[in-house]
XYZ file of N, CA, C and O in Angstrom:
672
model
N 0.784 -1.187 -0.141
C -0.018 0.025 -0.010
C 0.853 1.229 0.101
O 0.588 2.255 -0.647
N 1.863 1.195 0.844
C 2.777 2.422 0.905
C 3.428 2.833 -0.448
O 3.616 3.910 -0.889
N 3.830 1.609 -1.175
C 4.573 1.974 -2.388
C 3.597 2.583 -3.531
O 3.872 3.497 -4.296
N 2.331 2.091 -3.455
C 1.339 2.732 -4.249
C 1.089 4.150 -3.988
O 0.897 5.013 -4.964
N 1.004 4.579 -2.637
C 0.837 5.759 -2.121
C 2.049 6.732 -2.809
O 1.773 7.802 -3.250
N 3.350 6.245 -2.587
C 4.409 6.929 -3.060
C 4.383 7.359 -4.495
O 4.612 8.466 -4.953
N 3.937 6.326 -5.348
C 3.827 6.553 -6.712
C 2.775 7.566 -6.993
O 2.846 8.392 -7.913
N 1.415 7.464 -6.361
C 0.505 8.543 -6.596
C 1.093 9.894 -6.162
O 0.879 10.933 -6.983
N 1.719 10.102 -4.999
C 2.103 11.327 -4.495
C 3.159 11.915 -5.519
O 3.030 12.958 -5.855
N 4.191 11.076 -5.938
C 5.152 11.564 -6.897
C 4.502 11.982 -8.160
O 4.874 12.975 -8.688
N 3.579 11.144 -8.717
C 2.890 11.541 -9.995
C 2.162 12.836 -9.908
O 2.218 13.880 -10.610
N 1.381 12.947 -8.754
C 0.561 14.154 -8.608
C 1.431 15.494 -8.337
O 1.085 16.545 -8.891
N 2.507 15.407 -7.531
C 3.305 16.534 -7.236
C 4.113 16.913 -8.561
O 4.335 18.069 -9.020
N 4.471 15.881 -9.382
C 5.212 16.056 -10.576
C 4.360 16.872 -11.582
O 4.849 17.996 -12.114
N 3.042 16.476 -11.732
C 2.320 17.060 -12.590
C 1.848 18.470 -12.126
O 2.056 19.437 -13.051
N 1.788 18.695 -10.821
C 1.373 20.061 -10.387
C 2.560 21.099 -10.676
O 2.296 22.064 -11.053
N 3.797 20.571 -10.229
C 5.048 21.473 -10.422
C 5.335 21.684 -11.796
O 5.772 22.638 -12.215
N 5.168 20.688 -12.578
C 5.470 20.801 -14.163
C 4.436 21.766 -14.819
O 4.841 22.601 -15.641
N 3.161 21.713 -14.510
C 2.104 22.742 -14.949
C 2.418 23.955 -14.658
O 2.216 24.912 -15.425
N 3.117 24.282 -13.442
C 3.486 25.566 -13.023
C 4.941 25.930 -13.707
O 5.387 27.102 -13.406
N 5.541 25.033 -14.401
C 6.842 25.385 -15.031
C 7.968 25.564 -14.040
O 8.923 26.134 -14.236
N 7.805 24.639 -12.857
C 8.770 24.807 -11.697
C 9.759 23.670 -11.680
O 10.759 23.711 -11.012
N 9.501 22.751 -12.566
C 10.545 21.530 -12.709
C 10.639 21.156 -14.149
O 9.711 21.658 -14.961
N 11.754 20.488 -14.531
C 11.875 20.083 -16.027
C 11.068 18.814 -16.172
O 10.746 18.034 -15.260
N 10.735 18.636 -17.387
C 10.008 17.344 -17.858
C 10.740 16.129 -17.490
O 10.176 15.183 -16.769
N 12.035 16.088 -17.748
C 12.857 15.062 -17.302
C 13.652 15.437 -15.979
O 14.397 16.302 -16.084
N 13.185 14.803 -14.917
C 13.874 15.160 -13.722
C 15.262 14.347 -13.490
O 15.152 13.232 -13.601
N 16.204 15.255 -13.572
C 17.595 14.474 -13.598
C 17.942 13.904 -12.196
O 17.191 14.342 -11.266
N 18.699 13.018 -12.221
C 19.048 12.344 -10.949
C 20.320 12.751 -10.483
O 21.259 12.916 -11.252
N 20.596 12.793 -9.226
C 21.793 13.421 -8.644
C 22.149 12.543 -7.312
O 21.632 12.771 -6.384
N 22.840 11.430 -7.737
C 23.181 10.466 -6.796
C 23.852 11.089 -5.412
O 23.488 10.530 -4.384
N 24.674 11.943 -5.527
C 25.301 12.696 -4.472
C 24.229 13.387 -3.593
O 24.271 13.436 -2.304
N 23.098 13.816 -4.161
C 22.059 14.478 -3.289
C 21.153 13.409 -2.789
O 20.564 13.658 -1.654
N 20.982 12.347 -3.374
C 20.243 11.243 -2.876
C 20.959 10.675 -1.618
O 20.363 10.336 -0.725
N 22.242 10.583 -1.735
C 23.043 10.144 -0.443
C 22.857 11.065 0.712
O 22.684 10.574 1.823
N 22.692 12.458 0.272
C 22.537 13.311 1.489
C 21.169 13.286 1.970
O 20.981 13.479 3.219
N 20.127 12.769 1.153
C 18.778 12.677 1.656
C 18.850 11.574 2.834
O 18.140 11.811 3.756
N 19.543 10.523 2.693
C 19.475 9.532 3.612
C 20.130 10.030 5.008
O 19.571 9.827 6.075
N 21.146 10.837 4.759
C 21.769 11.531 6.026
C 20.997 12.455 6.619
O 20.731 12.510 7.936
N 20.248 13.291 5.923
C 19.476 14.416 6.294
C 18.102 13.714 6.996
O 17.729 14.117 8.193
N 17.583 12.645 6.439
C 16.554 11.993 7.001
C 16.723 11.405 8.407
O 16.080 11.450 9.278
N 17.883 10.622 8.534
C 18.376 10.107 9.707
C 18.348 11.214 10.905
O 17.885 11.018 11.907
N 18.881 12.347 10.584
C 18.993 13.394 11.589
C 17.646 14.118 11.800
O 17.263 14.466 12.931
N 16.719 14.179 10.781
C 15.559 14.882 10.730
C 14.423 14.093 11.515
O 13.605 14.795 12.365
N 14.524 12.724 11.416
C 13.314 11.913 11.888
C 13.019 12.158 13.377
O 11.765 12.204 13.796
N 13.922 12.158 14.306
C 13.399 12.238 15.684
C 12.638 13.569 16.000
O 11.573 13.370 16.569
N 13.177 14.635 15.448
C 12.397 16.053 15.690
C 11.251 16.025 14.790
O 10.130 16.450 14.986
N 11.482 15.633 13.488
C 10.364 15.759 12.474
C 9.179 14.967 12.632
O 8.200 15.443 12.401
N 9.347 13.681 13.221
C 8.183 12.878 13.544
C 7.444 13.384 14.801
O 6.235 13.558 14.616
N 8.113 13.895 15.805
C 7.489 14.472 16.913
C 6.588 15.697 16.388
O 5.594 15.973 16.691
N 7.318 16.518 15.608
C 6.618 17.805 15.122
C 5.590 17.443 14.072
O 4.622 18.193 13.994
N 5.704 16.365 13.430
C 4.667 15.879 12.432
C 3.379 15.737 13.020
O 2.248 16.036 12.512
N 3.435 15.235 14.425
C 2.125 14.935 15.088
C 1.583 16.220 15.450
O 0.166 16.166 15.479
N 2.114 17.346 15.650
C 1.606 18.661 16.014
C 1.266 19.459 14.721
O 0.357 20.263 14.652
N 2.145 19.440 13.813
C 2.026 20.374 12.790
C 2.727 19.599 11.550
O 3.742 19.833 11.002
N 1.876 18.716 10.795
C 2.369 17.900 9.635
C 2.791 18.759 8.537
O 3.836 18.388 7.900
N 2.030 19.872 8.226
C 2.597 20.662 7.059
C 3.883 21.233 7.317
O 4.711 21.153 6.337
N 4.189 21.730 8.401
C 5.666 22.430 8.662
C 6.595 21.300 8.480
O 7.614 21.270 7.957
N 6.437 20.085 9.011
C 7.203 19.087 9.184
C 7.674 18.574 7.825
O 8.789 18.388 7.349
N 6.538 18.349 6.986
C 6.742 17.935 5.510
C 7.392 19.058 4.791
O 8.149 18.735 3.838
N 6.918 20.299 4.892
C 7.459 21.361 4.171
C 9.096 21.670 4.444
O 9.825 21.821 3.453
N 9.521 21.274 5.623
C 10.990 21.308 5.867
C 11.716 20.472 4.979
O 12.846 20.808 4.526
N 11.252 19.324 4.446
C 11.882 18.333 3.632
C 11.784 18.895 2.210
O 13.063 18.763 1.420
N 10.976 19.694 1.839
C 11.073 20.391 0.562
C 12.205 21.385 0.414
O 13.004 21.483 -0.331
N 12.137 22.234 1.570
C 13.172 23.248 1.629
C 14.585 22.501 1.832
O 15.555 23.060 1.159
N 14.669 21.460 2.336
C 15.971 20.830 2.561
C 16.388 20.388 1.175
O 17.652 20.662 0.870
N 15.559 19.773 0.325
C 16.001 19.513 -0.965
C 16.375 20.652 -1.801
O 17.343 20.550 -2.511
N 15.559 21.676 -1.677
C 16.030 23.109 -2.490
C 17.445 23.409 -1.965
O 18.235 23.859 -2.728
N 17.558 23.486 -0.591
C 18.873 24.010 -0.040
C 19.935 23.053 -0.603
O 21.132 23.647 -0.982
N 20.000 21.702 -0.471
C 21.078 20.906 -1.045
C 21.257 21.218 -2.473
O 22.365 21.194 -2.790
N 20.199 21.365 -3.251
C 20.501 21.582 -4.639
C 21.146 22.892 -4.878
O 22.123 22.983 -5.717
N 20.790 23.955 -3.999
C 21.585 25.133 -4.151
C 22.917 24.978 -3.881
O 23.900 25.545 -4.365
N 23.273 24.219 -2.749
C 24.620 23.999 -2.380
C 25.355 23.300 -3.588
O 26.530 23.635 -3.746
N 24.658 22.407 -4.163
C 25.345 21.602 -5.339
C 25.671 22.514 -6.403
O 26.711 22.467 -6.891
N 24.831 23.623 -6.639
C 25.157 24.419 -7.602
C 26.146 25.500 -7.320
O 26.822 26.145 -8.192
N 26.273 25.890 -6.034
C 27.215 26.963 -5.632
C 28.645 26.620 -4.948
O 29.439 27.022 -5.535
N 28.498 25.670 -3.998
C 29.712 25.374 -3.261
C 29.705 23.933 -2.785
O 29.913 23.739 -1.519
N 29.541 22.938 -3.811
C 29.206 21.659 -3.312
C 30.542 20.948 -2.594
O 30.201 20.317 -1.459
N 31.611 21.263 -2.767
C 32.789 20.794 -2.184
C 32.840 21.172 -0.658
O 33.161 20.322 0.152
N 32.410 22.405 -0.371
C 32.296 22.729 1.106
C 31.161 22.002 1.692
O 31.331 21.321 2.713
N 29.907 22.102 1.093
C 28.680 21.545 1.807
C 28.725 19.987 1.819
O 28.085 19.485 2.730
N 29.251 19.400 0.867
C 29.349 17.984 0.800
C 29.947 17.416 2.099
O 29.813 16.318 2.451
N 31.120 18.128 2.600
C 31.903 17.639 3.667
C 31.041 17.864 4.967
O 31.545 17.287 6.078
N 29.916 18.663 5.018
C 29.295 18.757 6.319
C 28.382 17.439 6.527
O 27.522 17.162 5.614
N 28.777 16.647 7.389
C 28.047 15.320 7.544
C 26.645 15.522 7.888
O 25.808 14.694 7.306
N 26.213 16.581 8.727
C 24.672 16.559 9.068
C 24.272 17.890 8.647
O 24.142 18.884 9.444
N 23.821 18.016 7.513
C 23.432 19.294 6.892
C 22.155 19.667 7.571
O 21.802 20.835 7.689
N 21.233 18.689 7.845
C 20.039 19.139 8.496
C 20.314 19.904 9.807
O 19.707 20.918 10.039
N 21.009 19.356 10.759
C 21.365 19.957 11.959
C 22.074 21.392 11.816
O 21.877 22.231 12.445
N 23.019 21.425 10.789
C 23.723 22.423 10.398
C 22.740 23.628 10.165
O 22.984 24.775 10.750
N 21.826 23.359 9.312
C 20.837 24.433 8.902
C 19.762 24.650 10.075
O 19.379 25.781 10.383
N 19.347 23.794 10.685
C 18.374 23.746 11.769
C 19.092 24.676 12.919
O 18.357 25.333 13.550
N 20.253 24.475 13.207
C 20.931 25.275 14.286
C 20.951 26.727 13.916
O 21.349 27.501 14.879
N 20.889 27.119 12.797
C 20.962 28.541 12.440
C 19.911 29.434 13.096
O 20.151 30.353 13.662
N 18.612 28.919 13.033
C 17.448 29.696 13.632
C 16.497 28.745 14.484
O 15.548 29.234 15.018
N 16.864 27.394 14.451
C 15.953 26.503 15.133
C 14.921 25.920 14.212
O 14.799 26.356 13.076
N 14.336 24.649 14.689
C 13.371 23.972 13.897
C 12.220 24.785 13.417
O 11.907 24.789 12.318
N 11.786 25.566 14.340
C 10.476 26.523 13.896
C 10.670 27.394 12.696
O 9.817 27.794 11.992
N 12.039 27.839 12.581
C 12.317 28.867 11.519
C 13.240 28.315 10.416
O 13.842 29.073 9.720
N 13.287 27.094 10.398
C 14.130 26.441 9.406
C 13.755 26.784 7.929
O 14.571 27.077 7.072
N 12.433 26.768 7.632
C 11.971 27.180 6.349
C 12.355 28.588 5.965
O 12.878 28.860 4.944
N 12.088 29.396 6.958
C 12.526 30.870 6.799
C 14.000 31.074 6.537
O 14.444 31.842 5.653
N 14.757 30.263 7.265
C 16.370 30.471 7.147
C 16.655 29.951 5.600
O 17.386 30.641 5.013
N 16.105 28.938 5.193
C 16.500 28.418 3.916
C 16.045 29.304 2.916
O 16.844 29.534 1.918
N 14.806 29.780 2.954
C 14.261 30.771 2.041
C 15.074 32.033 1.901
O 15.429 32.452 0.712
N 15.351 32.632 3.132
C 16.051 33.859 3.032
C 17.409 33.756 2.777
O 18.159 34.523 2.111
N 18.206 32.914 3.570
C 19.675 32.793 3.662
C 20.361 31.962 2.526
O 21.317 32.186 1.940
N 19.676 30.756 2.228
C 20.198 29.717 1.347
C 19.727 30.058 -0.178
O 20.513 30.232 -0.993
N 18.532 30.349 -0.150
C 17.724 30.559 -1.458
C 17.767 32.109 -1.933
O 17.496 32.357 -3.036
N 18.013 32.883 -1.019
C 18.125 34.439 -1.144
C 16.747 34.798 -1.719
O 16.795 35.656 -2.591
N 15.661 34.339 -1.172
C 14.258 34.958 -1.638
C 13.978 35.994 -0.562
O 14.389 36.021 0.441
N 13.168 36.947 -1.050
C 12.541 37.914 -0.217
C 11.318 38.461 -0.864
O 11.099 38.263 -2.153
N 10.522 39.138 -0.141
C 9.315 39.710 -0.516
C 8.310 38.814 -1.147
O 8.045 37.777 -0.643
N 7.818 39.291 -2.382
C 6.758 38.432 -2.948
C 7.286 37.047 -3.424
O 6.601 36.147 -3.444
N 8.560 37.004 -3.902
C 9.243 35.774 -4.263
C 9.141 34.721 -3.097
O 8.673 33.591 -3.147
N 9.466 35.347 -1.948
C 9.508 34.478 -0.731
C 8.024 34.062 -0.385
O 7.803 32.871 0.011
N 7.069 35.017 -0.498
C 5.711 34.609 -0.062
C 5.240 33.524 -0.986
O 4.487 32.701 -0.536
N 5.493 33.653 -2.446
C 4.980 32.791 -3.321
C 5.696 31.309 -3.022
O 4.924 30.346 -3.144
N 6.902 31.243 -2.735
C 7.662 30.047 -2.403
C 7.037 29.525 -1.278
O 6.759 28.199 -1.221
N 6.661 30.262 -0.232
C 6.001 29.708 0.948
C 4.730 29.022 0.659
O 4.553 27.998 1.197
N 3.817 29.895 -0.093
C 2.607 29.324 -0.370
C 2.636 28.024 -1.222
O 1.923 27.015 -1.016
N 3.677 27.986 -2.148
C 3.757 26.650 -3.061
C 4.225 25.578 -2.127
O 3.527 24.472 -2.355
N 5.132 25.727 -1.308
C 5.723 24.634 -0.436
C 4.537 24.220 0.393
O 4.348 22.919 0.545
N 3.793 25.120 1.041
C 2.795 24.789 1.889
C 1.714 24.029 1.195
O 1.118 23.006 1.745
N 1.443 24.499 -0.044
C 0.352 23.660 -0.888
C 0.895 22.279 -1.131
O 0.063 21.320 -0.965
N 2.124 22.047 -1.474
C 2.711 20.707 -1.713
C 2.544 19.745 -0.438
O 2.188 18.720 -0.287
N 2.892 20.447 0.741
C 2.894 19.770 1.976
C 1.517 19.379 2.420
O 1.218 18.262 2.937
N 0.607 20.396 2.405
C -0.827 20.220 2.680
C -1.408 19.084 1.803
O -2.224 18.163 2.299
N -1.063 19.052 0.525
C -1.616 17.954 -0.349
C -1.150 16.623 0.170
O -1.807 15.621 0.236
N 0.191 16.568 0.531
C 0.779 15.391 1.077
C 0.038 14.788 2.266
O -0.189 13.697 2.387
N -0.190 15.813 3.108
C -0.908 15.481 4.351
C -2.177 14.763 4.120
O -2.661 13.860 4.601
N -2.995 15.506 3.201
C -4.430 14.984 2.854
C -4.242 13.665 2.203
O -5.006 12.771 2.551
N -3.233 13.419 1.330
C -3.190 12.164 0.763
C -2.752 11.140 1.704
O -3.220 9.990 1.586
N -1.968 11.354 2.611
C -1.545 10.362 3.587
C -2.777 10.022 4.429
O -2.909 8.808 4.795
N -3.597 11.152 4.787
C -4.923 10.761 5.641
C -5.685 9.809 4.665
O -6.561 8.941 5.458
N -5.772 9.929 3.397
C -6.652 9.095 2.778
C -6.225 7.694 2.706
O -7.059 6.714 2.268
N -4.959 7.356 3.069
C -4.466 5.946 3.194
C -4.947 5.237 4.320
O -4.887 3.958 4.301
N -5.486 5.983 5.363
C -6.211 5.376 6.561
C -5.054 4.389 7.172
O -5.270 3.371 7.547
N -3.836 4.985 7.397
C -2.763 4.198 7.937
C -2.854 4.413 9.490
O -3.104 5.544 10.044
N -2.781 3.431 10.225
C -2.939 3.517 11.589
C -1.584 4.036 12.138
O -0.446 3.606 11.907
N -1.769 5.049 12.991
C -0.528 5.784 13.567
C 0.250 4.864 14.287
O -0.220 3.982 14.933
N 1.618 5.127 14.291
C 2.574 4.419 14.953
C 2.728 2.949 14.542
O 3.302 2.148 15.324
N 2.446 2.679 13.303
C 2.594 1.465 12.692
C 3.623 1.463 11.751
O 4.146 2.633 11.364
N 4.277 0.303 11.345
C 5.313 0.239 10.353
C 4.834 0.739 8.882
O 5.583 1.581 8.337
N 3.610 0.536 8.689
C 3.116 1.131 7.404
C 2.927 2.555 7.406
O 3.185 3.237 6.426
N 2.540 3.146 8.606
C 2.391 4.616 8.740
C 3.874 5.187 8.666
O 3.985 6.250 7.912
N 4.786 4.535 9.140
C 6.188 5.007 9.099
C 6.712 5.013 7.748
O 7.366 5.972 7.201
N 6.504 4.006 7.116
C 6.907 3.868 5.627
C 6.158 5.074 4.746
O 6.860 5.571 3.948
N 4.946 5.143 5.066
C 4.217 6.146 4.358
C 4.950 7.585 4.548
O 5.055 8.357 3.693
N 5.339 7.797 5.796
C 5.974 9.109 6.121
C 7.327 9.137 5.391
O 7.688 10.149 4.868
N 8.134 8.086 5.464
C 9.350 8.061 4.775
C 9.336 8.298 3.305
O 10.084 9.048 2.535
N 8.414 7.735 2.572
C 8.154 7.879 1.196
C 7.570 9.321 0.953
O 8.135 9.969 0.039
N 6.816 9.930 1.870
C 6.504 11.314 1.699
C 7.767 12.150 1.744
O 7.932 13.043 0.865
N 8.453 11.975 2.687
C 9.791 12.800 2.920
C 10.609 12.723 1.726
O 11.215 13.596 1.271
N 10.803 11.484 1.061
C 11.738 11.414 0.018
C 11.169 11.996 -1.245
O 11.972 12.562 -2.039
N 9.928 11.888 -1.592
C 9.246 12.453 -2.654
C 9.358 14.018 -2.594
O 9.674 14.681 -3.588
N 9.094 14.586 -1.368
C 9.239 15.924 -1.145
C 10.502 16.551 -1.244
O 10.713 17.550 -1.856
N 11.552 15.802 -0.755
C 12.891 16.285 -0.886
C 13.366 16.218 -2.392
O 13.893 17.214 -2.815
N 12.936 15.152 -3.164
C 13.279 15.166 -4.607
C 12.589 16.225 -5.326
O 13.231 16.756 -6.240
N 11.437 16.615 -4.954
C 10.760 17.728 -5.768
C 11.287 19.017 -5.474
O 11.584 19.946 -6.148
N 11.766 19.154 -4.128
C 12.683 20.502 -3.839
C 13.897 20.363 -4.577
O 14.241 21.567 -4.971
N 14.604 19.369 -4.664
C 15.831 19.366 -5.431
C 15.503 19.820 -7.058
O 16.057 20.638 -7.500
N 14.477 19.101 -7.493
C 14.092 19.385 -8.930
C 13.598 20.861 -9.095
O 14.036 21.465 -10.125
N 12.915 21.381 -8.098
C 12.478 22.918 -8.219
C 13.781 23.853 -8.254
O 13.789 24.738 -9.079
N 14.558 23.516 -7.390
C 15.871 24.334 -7.252
C 16.934 24.156 -8.429
O 17.332 25.224 -8.815
N 16.957 23.012 -8.906
C 17.795 22.758 -10.012
C 17.201 23.563 -11.326
O 17.950 23.806 -12.215
N 15.902 23.639 -11.380
C 15.331 24.449 -12.496
C 15.446 25.930 -12.348
O 15.429 26.755 -13.307
N 15.450 26.499 -11.061
C 15.442 27.817 -10.752
C 16.740 28.516 -11.308
O 17.777 28.067 -11.402
């Protein structure tokens, strides 16, 4: 069931972002960024899962922003950022969990004003859609299947963030 959910989420977000011209038709693969996802997720999960229970949209949006940030780092100074073992904690420590999205938008992606507002709205829309689709799966909380659904969500959202930033 979780794999089917992942495929639906990926297809729906792909279409949504493609229709808005925010990603390329052919989403390139970046093995070095995929490896970072594994490290980021390991660090993210303890806080991210706890926060997901209170504010799932924020928790999921953080993974989109992380994907965008890592893609930006790859485009700008990958040699430096690739050496940072725990990029999630590195960025989270800048302003704290509550302000991670703001930090990435302003300091990493260098957005401000209307551009920042539009990015916030877009990321929130993707995260809210993901929350809704997860709820439709009727996964029992705290089960293996629910955890797999969350992991698949995080991976898809991270990859969409990467794709959006690589297109920007």
